[in-house]
GROMACS .gro file of C-alpha atoms in nm:
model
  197
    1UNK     CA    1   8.748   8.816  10.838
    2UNK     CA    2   8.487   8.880  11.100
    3UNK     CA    3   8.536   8.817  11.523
    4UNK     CA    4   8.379   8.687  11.794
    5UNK     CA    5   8.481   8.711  12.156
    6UNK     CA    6   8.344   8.579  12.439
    7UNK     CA    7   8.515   8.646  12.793
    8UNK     CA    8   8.515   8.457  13.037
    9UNK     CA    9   8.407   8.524  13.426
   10UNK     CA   10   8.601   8.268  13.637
   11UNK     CA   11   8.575   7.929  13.500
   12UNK     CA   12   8.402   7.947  13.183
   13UNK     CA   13   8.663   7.970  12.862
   14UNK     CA   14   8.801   8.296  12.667
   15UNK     CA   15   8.706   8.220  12.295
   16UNK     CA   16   8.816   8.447  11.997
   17UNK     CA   17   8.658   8.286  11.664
   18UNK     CA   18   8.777   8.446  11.334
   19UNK     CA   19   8.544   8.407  11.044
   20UNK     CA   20   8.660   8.408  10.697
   21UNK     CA   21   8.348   8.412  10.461
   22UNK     CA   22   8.386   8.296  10.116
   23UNK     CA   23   8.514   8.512   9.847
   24UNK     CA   24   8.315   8.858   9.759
   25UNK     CA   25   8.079   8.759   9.465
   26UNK     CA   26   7.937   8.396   9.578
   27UNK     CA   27   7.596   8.509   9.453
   28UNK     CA   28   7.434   8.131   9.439
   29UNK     CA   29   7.522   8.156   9.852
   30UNK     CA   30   7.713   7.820   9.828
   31UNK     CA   31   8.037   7.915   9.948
   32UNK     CA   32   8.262   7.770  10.273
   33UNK     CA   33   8.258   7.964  10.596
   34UNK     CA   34   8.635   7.856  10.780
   35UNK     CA   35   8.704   7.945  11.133
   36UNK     CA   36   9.014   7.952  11.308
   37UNK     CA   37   8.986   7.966  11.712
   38UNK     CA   38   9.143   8.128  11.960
   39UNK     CA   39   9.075   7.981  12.306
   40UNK     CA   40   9.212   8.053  12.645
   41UNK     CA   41   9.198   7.922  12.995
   42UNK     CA   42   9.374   7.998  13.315
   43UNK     CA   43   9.657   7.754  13.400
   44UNK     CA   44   9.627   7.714  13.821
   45UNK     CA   45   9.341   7.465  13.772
   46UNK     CA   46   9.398   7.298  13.433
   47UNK     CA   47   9.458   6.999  13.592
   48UNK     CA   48   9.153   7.006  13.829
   49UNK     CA   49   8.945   7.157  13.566
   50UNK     CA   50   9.026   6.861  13.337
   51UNK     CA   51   8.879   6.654  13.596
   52UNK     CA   52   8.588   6.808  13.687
   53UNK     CA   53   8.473   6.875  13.378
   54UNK     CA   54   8.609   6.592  13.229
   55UNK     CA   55   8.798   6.705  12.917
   56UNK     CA   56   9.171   6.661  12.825
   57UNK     CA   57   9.229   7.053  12.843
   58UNK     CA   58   9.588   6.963  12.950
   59UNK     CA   59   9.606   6.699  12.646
   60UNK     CA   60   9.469   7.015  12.419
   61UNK     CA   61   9.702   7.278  12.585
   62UNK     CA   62  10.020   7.043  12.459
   63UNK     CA   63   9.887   7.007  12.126
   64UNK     CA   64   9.822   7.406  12.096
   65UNK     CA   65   9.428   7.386  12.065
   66UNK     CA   66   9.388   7.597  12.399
   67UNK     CA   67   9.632   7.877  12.527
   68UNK     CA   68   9.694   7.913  12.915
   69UNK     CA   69   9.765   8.235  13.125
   70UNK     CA   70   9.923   8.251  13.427
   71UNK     CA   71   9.711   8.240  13.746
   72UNK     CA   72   9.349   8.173  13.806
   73UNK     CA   73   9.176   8.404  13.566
   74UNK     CA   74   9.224   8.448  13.222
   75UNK     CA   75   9.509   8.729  13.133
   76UNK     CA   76   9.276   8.984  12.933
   77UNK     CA   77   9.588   9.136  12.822
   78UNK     CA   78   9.770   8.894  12.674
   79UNK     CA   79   9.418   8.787  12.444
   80UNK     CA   80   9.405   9.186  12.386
   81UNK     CA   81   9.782   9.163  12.227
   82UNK     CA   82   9.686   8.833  12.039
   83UNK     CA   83   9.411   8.970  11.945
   84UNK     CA   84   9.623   9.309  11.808
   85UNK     CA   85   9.873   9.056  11.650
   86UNK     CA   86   9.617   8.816  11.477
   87UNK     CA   87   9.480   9.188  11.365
   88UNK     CA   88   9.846   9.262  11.181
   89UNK     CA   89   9.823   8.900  10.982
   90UNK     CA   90   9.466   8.880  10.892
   91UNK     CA   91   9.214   9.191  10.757
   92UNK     CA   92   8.996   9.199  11.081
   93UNK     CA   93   8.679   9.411  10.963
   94UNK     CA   94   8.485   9.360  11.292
   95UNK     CA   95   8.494   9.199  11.593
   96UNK     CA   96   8.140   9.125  11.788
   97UNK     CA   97   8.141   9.134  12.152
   98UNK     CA   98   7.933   9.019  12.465
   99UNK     CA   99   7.865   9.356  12.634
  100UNK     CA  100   7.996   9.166  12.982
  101UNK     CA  101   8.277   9.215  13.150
  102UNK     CA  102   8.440   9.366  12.800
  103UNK     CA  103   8.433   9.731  12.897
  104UNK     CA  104   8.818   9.792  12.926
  105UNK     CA  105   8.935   9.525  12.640
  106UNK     CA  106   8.738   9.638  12.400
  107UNK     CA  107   8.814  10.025  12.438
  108UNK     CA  108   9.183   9.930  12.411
  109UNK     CA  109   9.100   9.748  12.086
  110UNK     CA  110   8.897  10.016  11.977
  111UNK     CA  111   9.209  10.237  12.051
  112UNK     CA  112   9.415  10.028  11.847
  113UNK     CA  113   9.158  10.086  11.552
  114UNK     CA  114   8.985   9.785  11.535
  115UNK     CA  115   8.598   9.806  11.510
  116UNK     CA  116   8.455   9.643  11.791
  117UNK     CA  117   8.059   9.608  11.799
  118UNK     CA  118   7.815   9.497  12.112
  119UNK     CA  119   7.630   9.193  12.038
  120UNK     CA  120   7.350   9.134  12.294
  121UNK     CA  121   7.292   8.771  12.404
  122UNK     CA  122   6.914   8.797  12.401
  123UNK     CA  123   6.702   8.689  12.093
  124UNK     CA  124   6.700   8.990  11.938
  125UNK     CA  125   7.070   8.997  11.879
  126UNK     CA  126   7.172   8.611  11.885
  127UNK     CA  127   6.864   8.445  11.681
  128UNK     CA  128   6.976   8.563  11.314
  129UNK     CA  129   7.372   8.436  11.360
  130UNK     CA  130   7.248   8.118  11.545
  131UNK     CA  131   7.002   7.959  11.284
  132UNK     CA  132   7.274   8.098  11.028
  133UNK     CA  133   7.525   7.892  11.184
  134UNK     CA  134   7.321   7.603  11.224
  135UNK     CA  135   7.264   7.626  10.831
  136UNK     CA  136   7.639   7.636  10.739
  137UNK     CA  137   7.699   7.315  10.966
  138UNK     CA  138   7.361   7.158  10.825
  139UNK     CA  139   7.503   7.257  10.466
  140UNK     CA  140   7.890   7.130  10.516
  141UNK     CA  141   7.986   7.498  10.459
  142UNK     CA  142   8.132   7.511  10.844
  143UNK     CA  143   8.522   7.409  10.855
  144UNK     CA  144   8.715   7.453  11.146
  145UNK     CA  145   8.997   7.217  11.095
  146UNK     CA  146   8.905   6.956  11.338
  147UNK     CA  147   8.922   7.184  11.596
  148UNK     CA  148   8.828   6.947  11.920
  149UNK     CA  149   8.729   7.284  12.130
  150UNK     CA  150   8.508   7.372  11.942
  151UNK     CA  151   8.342   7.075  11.810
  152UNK     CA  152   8.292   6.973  12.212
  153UNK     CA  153   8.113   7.306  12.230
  154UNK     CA  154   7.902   7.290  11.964
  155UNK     CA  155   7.834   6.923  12.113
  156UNK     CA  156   7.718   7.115  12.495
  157UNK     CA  157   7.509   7.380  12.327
  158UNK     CA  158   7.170   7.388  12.399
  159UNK     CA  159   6.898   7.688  12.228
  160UNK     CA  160   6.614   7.787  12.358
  161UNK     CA  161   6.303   7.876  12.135
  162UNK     CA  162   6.078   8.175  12.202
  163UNK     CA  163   5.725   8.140  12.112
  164UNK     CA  164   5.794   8.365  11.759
  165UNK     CA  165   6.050   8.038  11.633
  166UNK     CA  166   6.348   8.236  11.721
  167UNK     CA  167   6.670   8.084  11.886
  168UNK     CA  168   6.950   8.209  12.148
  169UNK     CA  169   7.250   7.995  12.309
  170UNK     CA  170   7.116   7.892  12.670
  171UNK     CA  171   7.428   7.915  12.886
  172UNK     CA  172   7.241   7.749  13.192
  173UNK     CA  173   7.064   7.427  13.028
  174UNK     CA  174   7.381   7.352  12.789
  175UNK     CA  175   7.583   7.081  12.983
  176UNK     CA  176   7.943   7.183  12.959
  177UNK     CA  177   8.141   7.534  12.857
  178UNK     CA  178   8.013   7.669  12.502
  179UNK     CA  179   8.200   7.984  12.474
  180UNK     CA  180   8.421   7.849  12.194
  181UNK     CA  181   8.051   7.816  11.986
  182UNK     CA  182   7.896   8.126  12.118
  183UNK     CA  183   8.206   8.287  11.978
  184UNK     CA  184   8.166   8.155  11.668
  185UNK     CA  185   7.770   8.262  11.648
  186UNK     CA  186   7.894   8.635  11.693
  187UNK     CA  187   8.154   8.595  11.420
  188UNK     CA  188   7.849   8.466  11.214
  189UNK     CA  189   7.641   8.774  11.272
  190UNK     CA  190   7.901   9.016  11.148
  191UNK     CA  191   8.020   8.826  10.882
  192UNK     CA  192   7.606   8.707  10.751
  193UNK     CA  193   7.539   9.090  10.842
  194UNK     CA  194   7.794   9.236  10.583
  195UNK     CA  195   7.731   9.011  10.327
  196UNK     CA  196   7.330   9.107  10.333
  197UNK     CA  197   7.491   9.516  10.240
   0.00000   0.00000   0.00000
């Protein structure tokens, strides 16, 4: 499978996305794309961020959609040892990364000899693993299980369109968190990437 992560700063959402393409040899380019999320929050202001933002993150937190970590920012290393865990179940060939904030996580998964990769957030780096993603959903070739996280970020997320047709997340215009979908774009690239070698 292929990763995305997106940290968070203080409020947004820590998303992990693991993307399992279809089976080597799908040469018609027809296969199913699954996802299986990883998704943390802090746990001082679940209850007030459930308000605000008005979301049942405590409802999702019981049922195991969203992990908490103590305190009022996200715990970067307990997602680095979930991370290294999900690493020992599952063949993780690459995980793509938001060049923010990641500095110190993703040397110590890079220590732990996982391949970690910079994805920029510009259109250069986000356009190709954006429109691909919208083409898997479009297609029905997009299964994540339900997964309410992630379906209410893919609902917030807004792109913006440069004048050459090509697309990028817009973190400001979207209306709610989309770091669960954002996560999922990066997992795209890698994943779209290796299957064009």
């Amino acid at each position: 499978c292929y990763a995305g992560l997106d940290l968070s700063s203080t409020t947004d959402l820590t998303a992990l996305a693991l993307i399992f393409p279809p089976e080597a040899g799908d040469p018609d380019d027809k296969g199913i794309y699954q996802v299986v999320m990883r998704i943390w929050l802090s746990e001082d202001n679940i209850e007030k961020r459930s308000r605000n933002d008005g979301v049942p993150y405590d409802l999702w937190e019981s049922q195991g959609w969203v992990k908490t970590s103590r305190g009022s920012a996200i715990d970067y290393a307990a997602v680095r040892e979930e991370i290294i865990e999900l690493s020992k179940r599952f063949n993780i060939a690459e995980i793509g990364f938001d060049r923010w904030g990641a500095t110190q996580i993703t040397q110590e998964l890079s220590d732990e000899g996982l391949t970690v990769v910079p994805i920029g957030q510009g259109f250069r780096d986000m356009s190709f693993p954006t429109k691909e993603l919208l083409r898997l959903v479009l297609g029905g070739r997009f299964q994540h299980g339900g997964h309410p996280v992630l379906r209410w970020a893919a609902d917030n997320l807004v792109v913006m369109t440069d004048a050459a047709g090509n697309l990028k997340p817009n973190k400001e215009k979207s209306t709610e968190r989309i770091d669960p979908a954002v996560s999922a774009i990066m997992a795209i690239d890698r994943a779209r990437r290796h299957a064009a070698e």
